[in-house]
Short mmCIF file of C-alpha atoms in Angstrom, two decimals:
data_model
loop_
_atom_site.label_atom_id
_atom_site.label_comp_id
_atom_site.label_asym_id
_atom_site.label_seq_id
_atom_site.Cartn_x
_atom_site.Cartn_y
_atom_site.Cartn_z
CA MET A 1 -17.94 18.92 -14.75
CA ARG A 2 -17.62 21.69 -12.14
CA LEU A 3 -16.81 18.71 -9.98
CA PHE A 4 -14.41 16.58 -12.39
CA LEU A 5 -12.53 20.04 -13.05
CA GLY A 6 -11.95 21.28 -10.39
CA ALA A 7 -10.33 17.45 -9.02
CA PHE A 8 -8.62 16.59 -11.74
CA ALA A 9 -6.98 20.30 -10.98
CA GLY A 10 -6.29 20.24 -7.42
CA TYR A 11 -4.99 16.27 -8.02
CA PHE A 12 -2.85 17.32 -10.45
CA ALA A 13 -1.90 20.21 -9.27
CA VAL A 14 -0.45 18.53 -5.77
CA GLY A 15 1.27 15.72 -7.96
CA LEU A 16 2.91 17.78 -9.93
CA THR A 17 4.29 20.58 -7.03
CA LEU A 18 5.72 16.32 -5.15
CA SER A 19 7.33 15.63 -8.40
CA LEU A 20 8.87 18.45 -10.03
CA ARG A 21 9.34 20.55 -6.58
CA PHE A 22 10.31 17.83 -4.64
CA GLY A 23 11.57 14.96 -6.43
CA TYR A 24 9.38 12.77 -4.25
CA LEU A 25 8.26 10.02 -6.81
CA LEU A 26 6.86 6.72 -5.92
CA GLY A 27 8.66 4.05 -7.33
CA ASP A 28 4.95 1.41 -8.17
CA ALA A 29 4.22 4.39 -9.99
CA LEU A 30 6.98 4.49 -12.04
CA SER A 31 7.44 1.42 -13.43
CA ARG A 32 4.30 1.88 -14.88
CA THR A 33 5.46 5.13 -17.05
CA SER A 34 8.94 2.78 -17.48
CA ALA A 35 6.50 0.29 -19.22
CA ALA A 36 4.49 2.75 -21.20
CA GLN A 37 7.35 3.89 -22.08
CA ALA A 38 9.10 0.60 -23.27
CA VAL A 39 4.99 0.31 -25.34
CA LEU A 40 6.51 3.22 -27.64
CA LEU A 41 9.91 4.60 -27.71
CA SER A 42 11.97 1.02 -26.59
CA ARG A 43 14.59 0.52 -29.70
CA ASP A 44 12.10 -2.63 -29.53
CA PRO A 45 8.86 -1.47 -29.78
CA HIS A 46 5.34 -3.94 -28.92
CA VAL A 47 1.83 -3.32 -27.37
CA SER A 48 3.28 -7.15 -25.35
CA ALA A 49 6.50 -4.40 -23.76
CA ILE A 50 4.44 -3.60 -21.29
CA GLY A 51 5.25 -6.63 -19.05
CA PHE A 52 2.45 -9.74 -17.31
CA ILE A 53 3.34 -8.75 -13.09
CA PHE A 54 1.53 -5.71 -12.98
CA THR A 55 -2.78 -5.82 -15.20
CA PRO A 56 -1.48 -3.56 -18.05
CA LEU A 57 -4.18 -0.89 -17.99
CA THR A 58 -2.48 1.89 -15.89
CA ALA A 59 0.42 1.49 -17.89
CA LEU A 60 -2.24 1.56 -20.93
CA LEU A 61 -3.55 5.18 -20.48
CA GLN A 62 -0.19 6.62 -19.80
CA LEU A 63 0.55 6.26 -23.14
CA PRO A 64 -1.13 9.18 -25.52
CA LEU A 65 0.80 11.65 -22.83
CA VAL A 66 3.84 8.74 -23.35
CA ALA A 67 3.88 9.09 -27.04
CA LEU A 68 5.04 13.19 -26.28
CA SER A 69 7.55 12.46 -24.34
CA SER A 70 9.92 12.31 -27.64
CA TRP A 71 9.59 15.78 -27.61
CA TRP A 72 9.38 16.51 -23.67
CA SER A 73 11.53 14.13 -21.82
CA ALA A 74 9.96 15.51 -18.81
CA ILE A 75 6.81 13.62 -18.60
CA THR A 76 8.41 10.54 -18.15
CA ARG A 77 11.24 11.75 -16.03
CA TRP A 78 9.35 13.05 -13.92
CA ASN A 79 6.50 10.92 -13.87
CA ILE A 80 4.16 13.89 -15.43
CA SER A 81 2.13 11.37 -16.68
CA GLY A 82 1.00 8.75 -14.55
CA ILE A 83 -0.04 12.11 -12.98
CA ALA A 84 -2.51 13.06 -15.31
CA VAL A 85 -4.10 9.26 -15.13
CA SER A 86 -4.17 9.43 -11.21
CA ALA A 87 -5.41 13.09 -11.21
CA LEU A 88 -8.68 12.32 -14.04
CA PHE A 89 -9.57 8.54 -11.40
CA MET A 90 -9.61 10.04 -8.18
CA ALA A 91 -11.60 12.85 -9.80
CA GLY A 92 -13.68 10.51 -11.38
CA ALA A 93 -14.05 8.67 -8.56
CA THR A 94 -15.67 12.02 -6.58
CA VAL A 95 -18.23 12.24 -9.61
CA MET A 96 -18.80 8.75 -8.68
CA VAL A 97 -19.62 9.65 -4.96
CA LEU A 98 -21.49 12.39 -5.86
CA GLY A 99 -23.65 10.13 -7.27
CA ILE A 100 -23.81 7.34 -4.31
CA CYS A 101 -24.77 10.41 -2.48
CA ARG A 102 -27.56 11.81 -5.14
CA ASP A 103 -28.87 8.57 -6.06
CA ARG A 104 -29.78 7.84 -2.11
CA GLY A 105 -31.59 11.19 -2.74
CA LEU A 106 -29.29 13.16 -0.32
CA VAL A 107 -29.83 16.66 -0.53
CA GLY A 108 -27.59 18.59 -2.51
CA TRP A 109 -25.87 20.23 0.61
CA HIS A 110 -25.64 16.96 2.23
CA SER A 111 -24.01 15.72 -1.02
CA ALA A 112 -21.81 18.62 -1.18
CA LEU A 113 -20.48 17.85 1.73
CA ILE A 114 -20.49 13.78 2.23
CA THR A 115 -18.83 15.17 -1.53
CA ALA A 116 -15.97 16.31 0.10
CA VAL A 117 -15.22 15.05 3.10
CA PHE A 118 -14.95 12.19 0.37
CA ALA A 119 -12.51 14.12 -1.43
CA LEU A 120 -10.27 15.88 0.81
CA ASN A 121 -8.69 12.76 2.99
CA PRO A 122 -5.28 12.76 2.91
CA MET A 123 -4.65 9.88 1.41
CA ILE A 124 -7.22 10.42 -1.60
CA VAL A 125 -5.12 13.21 -2.47
CA PHE A 126 -1.85 11.82 -2.20
CA TYR A 127 -3.38 8.31 -4.26
CA GLY A 128 -4.44 11.26 -6.79
CA ALA A 129 -1.62 12.83 -7.40
CA ASN A 130 1.29 10.29 -7.57
CA GLY A 131 0.81 8.10 -9.82
CA MET A 132 0.35 5.18 -8.61
CA SER A 133 -2.41 2.65 -9.24
CA GLU A 134 -4.75 3.57 -6.49
CA ALA A 135 -6.97 5.85 -7.96
CA VAL A 136 -7.80 4.02 -11.45
CA PHE A 137 -8.67 1.13 -8.92
CA LEU A 138 -10.90 3.41 -7.01
CA PHE A 139 -12.74 4.95 -10.04
CA PHE A 140 -13.72 1.35 -11.61
CA THR A 141 -14.72 -0.34 -7.91
CA CYS A 142 -16.89 2.52 -6.53
CA TRP A 143 -18.43 3.00 -10.43
CA ALA A 144 -19.23 -0.21 -9.60
CA VAL A 145 -20.89 -0.89 -6.61
CA ARG A 146 -22.48 3.37 -7.19
CA ARG A 147 -23.77 1.37 -9.65
CA LEU A 148 -24.78 -2.01 -7.91
CA LEU A 149 -26.70 -0.01 -5.66
CA ARG A 150 -29.06 1.78 -8.19
CA TRP A 151 -29.59 -2.12 -9.97
CA VAL A 152 -31.00 -2.95 -5.73
CA HIS A 153 -32.98 -0.01 -6.67
CA THR A 154 -33.91 -0.53 -10.19
CA ASP A 155 -33.52 -3.62 -10.98
CA ASP A 156 -32.42 -2.67 -14.00
CA VAL A 157 -30.06 -4.84 -16.47
CA HIS A 158 -28.60 -1.84 -17.36
CA ASP A 159 -26.98 -1.33 -14.37
CA LEU A 160 -25.84 -4.77 -13.71
CA ILE A 161 -24.09 -4.77 -17.09
CA VAL A 162 -22.13 -1.79 -16.36
CA ALA A 163 -20.81 -2.83 -12.68
CA GLY A 164 -19.89 -6.04 -14.02
CA ILE A 165 -17.76 -4.17 -16.93
CA ALA A 166 -16.49 -1.81 -14.38
CA LEU A 167 -15.33 -4.84 -11.92
CA ALA A 168 -14.00 -6.65 -15.53
CA LEU A 169 -11.24 -2.56 -15.16
CA ALA A 170 -10.58 -3.29 -12.34
CA TYR A 171 -9.36 -6.28 -12.56
CA LEU A 172 -7.02 -5.09 -15.00
CA THR A 173 -5.90 -2.40 -13.07
CA ARG A 174 -5.14 -4.68 -9.96
CA TYR A 175 -5.41 -8.22 -9.03
CA ASP A 176 -8.14 -7.60 -5.75
CA ALA A 177 -11.27 -7.33 -8.36
CA VAL A 178 -11.21 -10.97 -8.55
CA VAL A 179 -12.02 -11.24 -5.17
CA ALA A 180 -14.19 -7.94 -5.58
CA ILE A 181 -16.06 -10.19 -9.04
CA ALA A 182 -16.82 -13.13 -6.84
CA GLY A 183 -17.76 -11.46 -3.59
CA ALA A 184 -20.54 -9.11 -6.28
CA ALA A 185 -21.47 -12.20 -8.11
CA PHE A 186 -22.20 -14.22 -4.82
CA LEU A 187 -24.48 -10.64 -3.76
CA VAL A 188 -26.16 -10.40 -7.31
CA ALA A 189 -27.08 -14.05 -6.94
CA GLY A 190 -28.24 -13.75 -2.99
CA VAL A 191 -30.52 -9.93 -3.32
CA THR A 192 -32.26 -12.24 -6.68
CA LEU A 193 -32.62 -15.02 -4.54
CA LEU A 194 -34.28 -12.57 -1.80
CA ARG A 195 -36.88 -10.54 -4.42
CA ARG A 196 -38.14 -13.41 -6.09
CA GLY A 197 -39.96 -15.21 -2.49
CA ARG A 198 -41.31 -18.59 -2.57
CA GLY A 199 -41.80 -19.24 -6.51
CA GLU A 200 -40.89 -21.82 -8.26
CA TRP A 201 -36.56 -22.74 -6.81
CA ARG A 202 -35.94 -24.54 -10.41
CA ALA A 203 -36.80 -20.56 -12.08
CA MET A 204 -35.61 -18.25 -9.20
CA ARG A 205 -32.15 -19.98 -9.09
CA ARG A 206 -32.14 -19.65 -13.25
CA GLN A 207 -32.73 -16.45 -12.11
CA ALA A 208 -29.95 -16.07 -10.08
CA ILE A 209 -27.83 -17.84 -11.77
CA LEU A 210 -28.15 -15.35 -14.70
CA ASP A 211 -27.61 -11.92 -12.46
CA ALA A 212 -24.23 -13.58 -11.42
CA VAL A 213 -23.51 -14.75 -15.04
CA LEU A 214 -24.26 -10.69 -15.74
CA VAL A 215 -21.88 -9.19 -13.70
CA ALA A 216 -18.86 -11.12 -13.01
CA GLY A 217 -18.34 -12.23 -16.51
CA PRO A 218 -17.01 -8.99 -18.13
CA GLY A 219 -14.37 -9.74 -15.10
CA PHE A 220 -13.78 -14.13 -15.63
CA VAL A 221 -13.23 -13.13 -19.58
CA ALA A 222 -10.81 -10.44 -18.98
CA PHE A 223 -9.29 -12.79 -16.63
CA LEU A 224 -8.21 -15.69 -19.00
CA VAL A 225 -7.75 -12.77 -21.91
CA TRP A 226 -5.21 -11.52 -20.30
CA SER A 227 -3.99 -14.17 -18.45
CA ALA A 228 -3.69 -16.83 -21.64
CA THR A 229 -1.73 -13.40 -23.24
CA SER A 230 0.09 -13.59 -20.73
CA TRP A 231 1.15 -17.28 -21.27
CA LEU A 232 1.07 -17.15 -24.90
CA ILE A 233 3.99 -14.20 -24.80
CA THR A 234 5.78 -15.29 -21.60
CA GLY A 235 5.44 -19.05 -20.78
CA GLU A 236 3.80 -18.05 -17.58
CA LEU A 237 0.11 -17.60 -16.77
CA LEU A 238 0.43 -15.67 -13.51
CA ALA A 239 3.67 -14.03 -13.65
CA GLN A 240 2.96 -11.56 -10.43
CA LEU A 241 3.31 -14.88 -8.86
CA SER A 242 5.49 -17.56 -10.54
CA SER A 243 7.79 -15.17 -12.72
CA SER A 244 11.09 -14.10 -10.75
CA TYR A 245 9.95 -10.09 -11.07
CA GLY A 246 6.59 -11.13 -9.36
CA ASN A 247 5.58 -10.13 -5.41
CA SER A 248 5.83 -13.99 -4.67
CA ALA A 249 9.91 -13.42 -5.53
CA ILE A 250 10.39 -10.02 -4.24
CA LEU A 251 8.70 -11.58 -0.94
CA GLU A 252 11.68 -13.47 -1.20
CA GLN A 253 14.77 -12.31 -2.07
CA SER A 254 13.37 -9.81 0.71
CA GLY A 255 13.66 -11.92 3.20
CA GLY A 256 9.10 -12.49 3.16
CA SER A 257 7.49 -11.62 5.81
CA THR A 258 9.07 -9.98 9.14
CA GLY A 259 5.95 -10.20 11.07
CA THR A 260 4.46 -12.81 12.82
CA PRO A 261 0.53 -14.11 11.74
CA LEU A 262 -0.36 -11.78 14.94
CA ALA A 263 1.42 -9.07 14.64
CA ASN A 264 0.41 -9.49 10.69
CA ALA A 265 -3.09 -9.29 11.91
CA ALA A 266 -2.77 -6.63 14.57
CA PHE A 267 -1.23 -4.35 11.66
CA ALA A 268 -4.24 -5.31 9.23
CA LEU A 269 -6.68 -3.76 11.70
CA VAL A 270 -5.08 -1.10 12.88
CA ALA A 271 -4.85 -0.51 9.39
CA GLY A 272 -8.69 -0.27 7.79
CA LEU A 273 -9.03 1.62 11.46
CA ALA A 274 -7.07 4.05 10.07
CA MET A 275 -8.32 4.48 6.72
CA GLY A 276 -11.93 4.01 8.20
CA PRO A 277 -12.69 5.52 11.27
CA LEU A 278 -16.56 5.29 12.41
CA LEU A 279 -16.06 1.41 10.08
CA PRO A 280 -16.61 0.50 13.60
CA LEU A 281 -19.98 2.36 14.43
CA LEU A 282 -20.74 3.21 11.38
CA LEU A 283 -21.40 -0.64 9.93
CA PRO A 284 -23.86 -2.28 12.81
CA VAL A 285 -25.66 0.87 12.90
CA GLY A 286 -26.05 1.14 9.34
CA ALA A 287 -27.08 -2.94 9.49
CA VAL A 288 -30.15 -2.44 12.33
CA LEU A 289 -31.94 0.55 10.11
CA ALA A 290 -31.27 -1.36 6.77
CA LYS A 291 -33.09 -4.26 8.13
CA ALA A 292 -35.67 -1.80 10.12
CA ARG A 293 -35.95 -0.49 6.15
CA GLY A 294 -35.56 -3.78 4.21
CA ASP A 295 -32.99 -2.21 2.30
CA LEU A 296 -30.84 -4.65 0.27
CA GLU A 297 -28.93 -1.46 -0.04
CA PHE A 298 -26.68 -1.68 2.19
CA LEU A 299 -24.50 -4.73 2.24
CA VAL A 300 -23.02 -4.06 -1.85
CA ALA A 301 -20.65 -2.04 -0.19
CA PRO A 302 -19.23 -4.59 2.25
CA VAL A 303 -19.97 -6.92 -0.01
CA VAL A 304 -17.48 -5.39 -2.69
CA PHE A 305 -14.91 -3.47 -0.84
CA GLY A 306 -14.38 -5.55 2.36
CA ALA A 307 -13.77 -8.51 -0.19
CA ILE A 308 -11.15 -6.09 -1.64
CA LEU A 309 -10.11 -5.28 2.06
CA ALA A 310 -10.79 -8.84 3.45
CA PHE A 311 -8.12 -10.42 0.76
CA GLN A 312 -5.81 -7.62 1.59
CA ALA A 313 -5.47 -8.53 5.07
CA LEU A 314 -5.95 -12.15 5.02
CA THR A 315 -2.61 -11.80 2.54
CA TYR A 316 -0.35 -10.16 4.51
CA ILE A 317 -1.87 -12.47 7.81
CA SER A 318 -0.02 -15.23 5.54
CA GLY A 319 3.00 -13.78 4.48
CA SER A 320 1.99 -13.90 0.88
CA THR A 321 1.65 -10.01 0.46
CA PHE A 322 3.51 -6.55 2.23
CA GLY A 323 2.44 -4.58 4.65
CA PHE A 324 1.99 -0.68 2.96
CA LEU A 325 -0.69 1.01 4.59
CA ARG A 326 -1.99 1.67 0.75
CA PHE A 327 -4.24 -2.11 0.69
CA TYR A 328 -6.30 -0.64 3.18
CA ILE A 329 -7.47 2.27 1.09
CA CYS A 330 -11.03 0.95 -0.65
CA ALA A 331 -11.58 1.41 3.94
CA ILE A 332 -11.94 5.08 2.38
CA PRO A 333 -15.30 4.82 0.65
CA LEU A 334 -16.26 2.26 2.28
CA ALA A 335 -16.97 3.78 4.92
CA VAL A 336 -18.41 7.15 2.59
CA VAL A 337 -21.26 5.20 1.39
CA MET A 338 -22.47 3.56 4.64
CA VAL A 339 -22.60 7.11 5.83
CA VAL A 340 -24.87 7.71 2.95
CA GLN A 341 -26.92 5.08 4.06
CA LEU A 342 -27.49 6.12 7.27
CA ALA A 343 -30.53 8.78 5.17
CA PRO A 344 -33.25 6.66 4.76
CA ALA A 345 -34.02 6.48 0.26
CA ARG A 346 -35.81 9.26 -1.21
CA GLY A 347 -36.81 10.40 -4.79
CA ASN A 348 -36.05 7.42 -7.84
CA PRO A 349 -33.28 8.20 -10.41
CA ARG A 350 -33.49 7.82 -14.13
CA THR A 351 -33.15 4.36 -15.49
CA ARG A 352 -33.08 3.05 -18.88
CA ARG A 353 -35.29 0.58 -17.58
CA ARG A 354 -37.63 -0.62 -14.69
CA GLY A 355 -37.19 -4.73 -13.77
CA ALA A 356 -40.08 -6.42 -12.67
CA PHE A 357 -38.80 -5.87 -9.00
CA VAL A 358 -38.41 -1.73 -8.92
CA THR A 359 -38.62 -0.23 -5.28
CA VAL A 360 -41.12 3.34 -5.56
CA ARG A 361 -39.02 5.76 -3.02
CA PRO A 362 -40.76 8.77 -2.25
CA ASP A 363 -40.39 11.26 -4.43
CA ARG A 364 -39.61 14.22 -1.81
CA PRO A 365 -35.48 14.63 -1.06
CA SER A 366 -34.00 13.15 2.26
CA THR A 367 -33.54 15.22 5.17
CA ALA A 368 -30.93 15.37 7.21
CA ARG A 369 -32.05 13.62 11.02
CA PRO A 370 -29.87 14.82 13.44
CA VAL A 371 -28.07 10.84 13.21
CA VAL A 372 -27.40 11.48 9.61
CA VAL A 373 -25.85 15.50 10.09
CA LEU A 374 -23.53 13.83 13.54
CA SER A 375 -22.58 10.91 10.79
CA VAL A 376 -21.47 13.47 8.59
CA VAL A 377 -19.47 15.78 11.28
CA LEU A 378 -18.14 12.27 12.31
CA SER A 379 -16.91 11.45 9.44
CA MET A 380 -15.17 15.32 9.28
CA LEU A 381 -13.86 14.78 12.72
CA ALA A 382 -12.10 11.18 10.83
CA VAL A 383 -9.89 12.46 8.42
CA PRO A 384 -7.56 14.15 10.75
CA ILE A 385 -6.84 10.36 12.32
CA THR A 386 -6.21 8.37 8.42
CA GLY A 387 -4.36 11.69 8.51
CA TRP A 388 -1.99 10.70 11.55
CA ALA A 389 -1.60 7.80 10.29
CA MET A 390 -0.08 8.43 6.55
CA LEU A 391 2.86 10.69 8.62
CA THR A 392 3.22 7.66 10.86
CA PRO A 393 6.39 5.37 10.10
CA SER A 394 5.65 2.49 12.09
CA LEU A 395 1.87 2.48 9.05
CA SER A 396 2.60 3.87 6.85
CA SER A 397 6.55 3.43 5.36
CA GLN A 398 5.23 4.89 2.17
CA GLN A 399 4.34 7.73 3.00
CA TYR A 400 5.26 9.07 5.66
CA ALA A 401 8.44 10.98 4.04
CA LEU A 402 5.60 13.36 3.10
CA ARG A 403 5.93 15.28 7.01
CA TYR A 404 9.26 16.30 6.07
CA LEU A 405 8.75 17.65 3.03
CA LEU A 406 9.98 21.47 4.19
CA ASP A 407 13.01 20.50 6.56
CA THR A 408 15.80 19.86 4.12
CA HIS A 409 18.11 19.62 7.09
CA PRO A 410 17.24 16.96 9.55
CA ASP A 411 18.80 16.60 12.91
CA ALA A 412 21.31 13.23 11.99
CA ARG A 413 19.99 12.65 15.85
CA ASP A 414 16.56 12.49 14.28
CA VAL A 415 16.35 8.69 12.34
CA ASP A 416 12.15 8.82 11.87
CA ALA A 417 14.19 12.16 9.72
CA VAL A 418 16.75 10.98 7.82
CA SER A 419 14.93 8.36 7.14
CA ALA A 420 12.36 10.60 5.02
CA ARG A 421 15.58 12.21 3.33
CA LYS A 422 16.04 9.46 1.53
CA VAL A 423 12.60 8.16 0.66
CA ILE A 424 11.83 12.10 -0.93
CA ALA A 425 15.39 11.10 -2.31
CA SER A 426 14.39 7.46 -4.32
CA PHE A 427 15.49 7.44 -7.75
CA SER A 428 17.75 11.58 -7.91
CA THR A 429 20.53 9.15 -8.39
CA GLU A 430 19.38 7.66 -10.87
CA ARG A 431 17.70 10.82 -12.53
CA GLU A 432 21.38 11.99 -12.45
CA LEU A 433 23.11 8.59 -14.51
CA ALA A 434 20.48 9.10 -16.34
CA ALA A 435 20.95 12.74 -17.64
CA TYR A 436 24.64 10.81 -17.50
CA LEU A 437 24.55 8.81 -20.00
CA ASP A 438 22.10 11.44 -22.08
CA ARG A 439 25.30 13.15 -22.51
CA MET A 440 27.86 10.50 -23.67
CA ASP A 441 27.30 10.65 -27.45
CA LEU A 442 26.12 6.52 -27.96
CA PRO A 443 24.31 5.09 -30.68
CA GLU A 444 21.30 3.49 -30.31
CA GLY A 445 21.44 -0.30 -28.37
CA SER A 446 25.01 0.60 -26.56
CA ILE A 447 23.05 0.58 -23.06
CA LEU A 448 22.88 -2.58 -21.09
CA VAL A 449 20.48 -2.60 -18.31
CA ASP A 450 16.73 -4.96 -16.83
CA THR A 451 14.47 -3.29 -15.29
CA VAL A 452 14.38 -4.34 -11.38
CA TYR A 453 16.12 -1.24 -10.76
CA GLY A 454 16.60 0.89 -14.20
CA PHE A 455 13.25 1.57 -14.49
CA GLY A 456 14.28 4.98 -12.90
CA VAL A 457 17.35 4.92 -15.26
CA LEU A 458 15.18 4.22 -18.21
CA ALA A 459 11.98 6.70 -17.36
CA ALA A 460 14.00 9.81 -16.64
CA SER A 461 16.26 9.19 -19.53
CA ALA A 462 16.27 11.10 -23.33
CA HIS A 463 17.19 8.58 -24.58
CA PRO A 464 15.63 5.29 -24.15
CA LYS A 465 16.32 3.31 -27.75
CA ARG A 466 20.23 3.48 -25.92
CA PHE A 467 19.14 0.30 -23.50
CA VAL A 468 18.56 -3.37 -23.93
CA VAL A 469 16.05 -4.45 -22.25
CA PRO A 470 14.04 -7.52 -20.98
CA SER A 471 10.76 -6.45 -22.79
CA ASP A 472 13.26 -6.44 -26.41
CA GLN A 473 12.73 -10.04 -28.39
CA ASP A 474 16.30 -10.00 -28.69
CA PHE A 475 17.79 -9.22 -25.26
CA THR A 476 18.83 -12.93 -24.59
CA THR A 477 20.80 -13.04 -27.38
CA ILE A 478 22.47 -10.20 -26.31
CA LEU A 479 22.59 -11.16 -22.77
CA ASN A 480 24.88 -13.65 -24.12
CA ASP A 481 27.12 -12.05 -26.48
CA PRO A 482 27.41 -8.21 -25.19
CA ALA A 483 29.83 -6.79 -27.15
CA ALA A 484 29.04 -9.06 -30.79
CA ALA A 485 25.54 -6.41 -30.74
CA GLY A 486 27.82 -3.67 -29.74
CA VAL A 487 26.71 -3.72 -26.55
CA GLU A 488 29.29 -0.38 -24.61
CA TYR A 489 28.01 -0.49 -21.29
CA LEU A 490 26.56 -2.24 -18.44
CA LEU A 491 24.33 -1.14 -15.85
CA THR A 492 25.61 -3.68 -12.53
CA VAL A 493 23.46 -4.28 -9.33
CA PRO A 494 24.49 -6.08 -6.13
CA ASN A 495 23.98 -9.87 -6.49
CA SER A 496 21.56 -9.28 -3.19
CA GLY A 497 17.80 -9.14 -2.17
CA ARG A 498 16.13 -7.50 -5.44
CA GLY A 499 19.29 -7.63 -7.05
CA GLU A 500 19.33 -11.46 -7.50
CA SER A 501 16.24 -11.13 -10.03
CA ASP A 502 18.74 -9.43 -12.08
CA ALA A 503 19.40 -11.50 -15.52
CA LEU A 504 22.59 -9.44 -16.15
CA ASN A 505 22.93 -10.79 -12.02
CA ARG A 506 21.54 -14.36 -13.17
CA ARG A 507 23.59 -15.10 -16.43
CA TYR A 508 26.73 -13.30 -15.46
CA PRO A 509 26.91 -14.01 -11.00
CA THR A 510 29.80 -12.10 -10.56
CA VAL A 511 29.45 -9.32 -13.09
CA TYR A 512 28.81 -6.63 -10.22
CA ASP A 513 31.28 -7.39 -8.31
CA ASN A 514 34.86 -8.03 -11.09
CA GLY A 515 32.64 -7.72 -14.64
CA GLY A 516 32.13 -11.29 -14.47
CA THR A 517 35.19 -11.92 -17.11
CA ILE A 518 33.48 -9.43 -20.06
CA ALA A 519 33.83 -6.25 -18.59
CA THR A 520 35.93 -3.83 -17.21
CA LEU A 521 34.62 -1.29 -13.99
CA GLU A 522 34.34 2.02 -15.44
CA PHE A 523 32.55 3.87 -12.48
CA GLU A 524 30.39 3.56 -9.11
CA VAL A 525 28.07 5.97 -8.66
CA PRO A 526 26.93 5.19 -5.22
CA ASN A 527 22.47 6.02 -4.23
CA VAL A 528 20.93 8.62 -1.68
CA GLY A 529 17.93 6.83 -1.97
CA ALA A 530 16.09 4.52 0.28
CA ASP A 531 15.96 0.81 -0.76
CA GLN A 532 17.59 1.72 -3.76
CA PRO A 533 20.97 -0.08 -4.90
CA ASP A 534 24.76 1.20 -6.19
CA TRP A 535 24.93 1.32 -9.21
CA ARG A 536 28.24 0.03 -11.11
CA ILE A 537 28.69 0.86 -14.90
CA TYR A 538 30.83 -1.59 -16.64
CA ARG A 539 32.69 -0.85 -19.45
CA VAL A 540 32.19 -3.84 -22.55
CA LEU A 541 35.35 -5.19 -23.24
CA SER A 542 35.13 -6.02 -27.29
#
């Protein structure tokens, strides 16, 4: 409990500092906060307002805090609800790492040192503090890995069931978990077959399939329920792929992948090594030691985390996703688990019910052999490599601005510094616009805006009911005749890039340029943030 509370306090403090002191907010985190706000505080509150582009869990977890933003709007304006969720779950991931160490039988100081190396990794600290989905995803994947490691040792079906639940929750956090679920199913089936040796083939196959279903079943059900719900409400099974707001559409609107497959492969390799610099050493050494010991636990982390890393690399190489360093964050817990497994397993953690193929370990604690001490030291030295990668613009388009937090007036000749200030200033214009609109005495439903870019304005507003947004069930009707519905203002963005998917631009293609014959220009708001549009506010003609 002390570890959890200490880690949470640390991550939360860093997050509040980045947000309240420097105004450094990330778009994906703020958009989830805006989605949670729409569920409770929009003019048409309902659960499906959570949206179906992202899986819903990260936004749903924010609901209790977002509910309080009607009294204190800073909770959404500064993404405090998102920061609290990421801090909680990254603290939970840290506790899972400590649990993996203890399950392996490592002595106290050894467990504490490895856990500290994980908890203080700059990438872990940043994503435990910014409200993104990585913290929640890492918690559930680390939980699943821990339970699978225990299952290999205990053969306890309870561990298998809990691992399946953790993977299902990971899927409801990020789509990447699909490959982890598939990998875990094949792993469990393979381990079952290996442990049952040369028994009767039909019985072996039946047991292997049953074990695989236990671990993959919850995730499969989560996939079916989420996809079916999306189809019933939006008409799209996989909105992330098919929707005009989804990842595929964003890639197309952004001009697609600009690198060649070879260049993208090089980036994926470097990004993976930046997150886990010791993996080229740890994986082969760990494999040799595991073979000599007959230790099947070695297979768990490379299969589960490795499947996620391979998926991210392959989709980027094929031009189907973006080249973000954060997509390779699973290399960090993978390297940590590999370090843990260099030590021989000792002790027998308590379990609810041991299976027939339980492995009985020696009771004495695992001692720190020279190779183990060396691995921990090298793990500590690897942390600066990850920090360096985070601050390198060519590798880390989303994190390198941290390097310039204190450089508030960069030299105009320093291109990276000027660009970094724009990244840090992202959504500052939207906050100012929201504050301006809040000061106006406007009735409910008087401002029409799409959330493609408008989520930053919505999250910052103290009066979200004043906005008509796509999640409102009457949005299309109002979009077709804003004046009749009492709309007074349109918030518009350029009809280019991601703005092509903006509902106002699709309904009135020239609205940003000339008001689309339904509105007159009130004023224009140049944007100081990176990759954010200049806003034009139009007054609707009555």
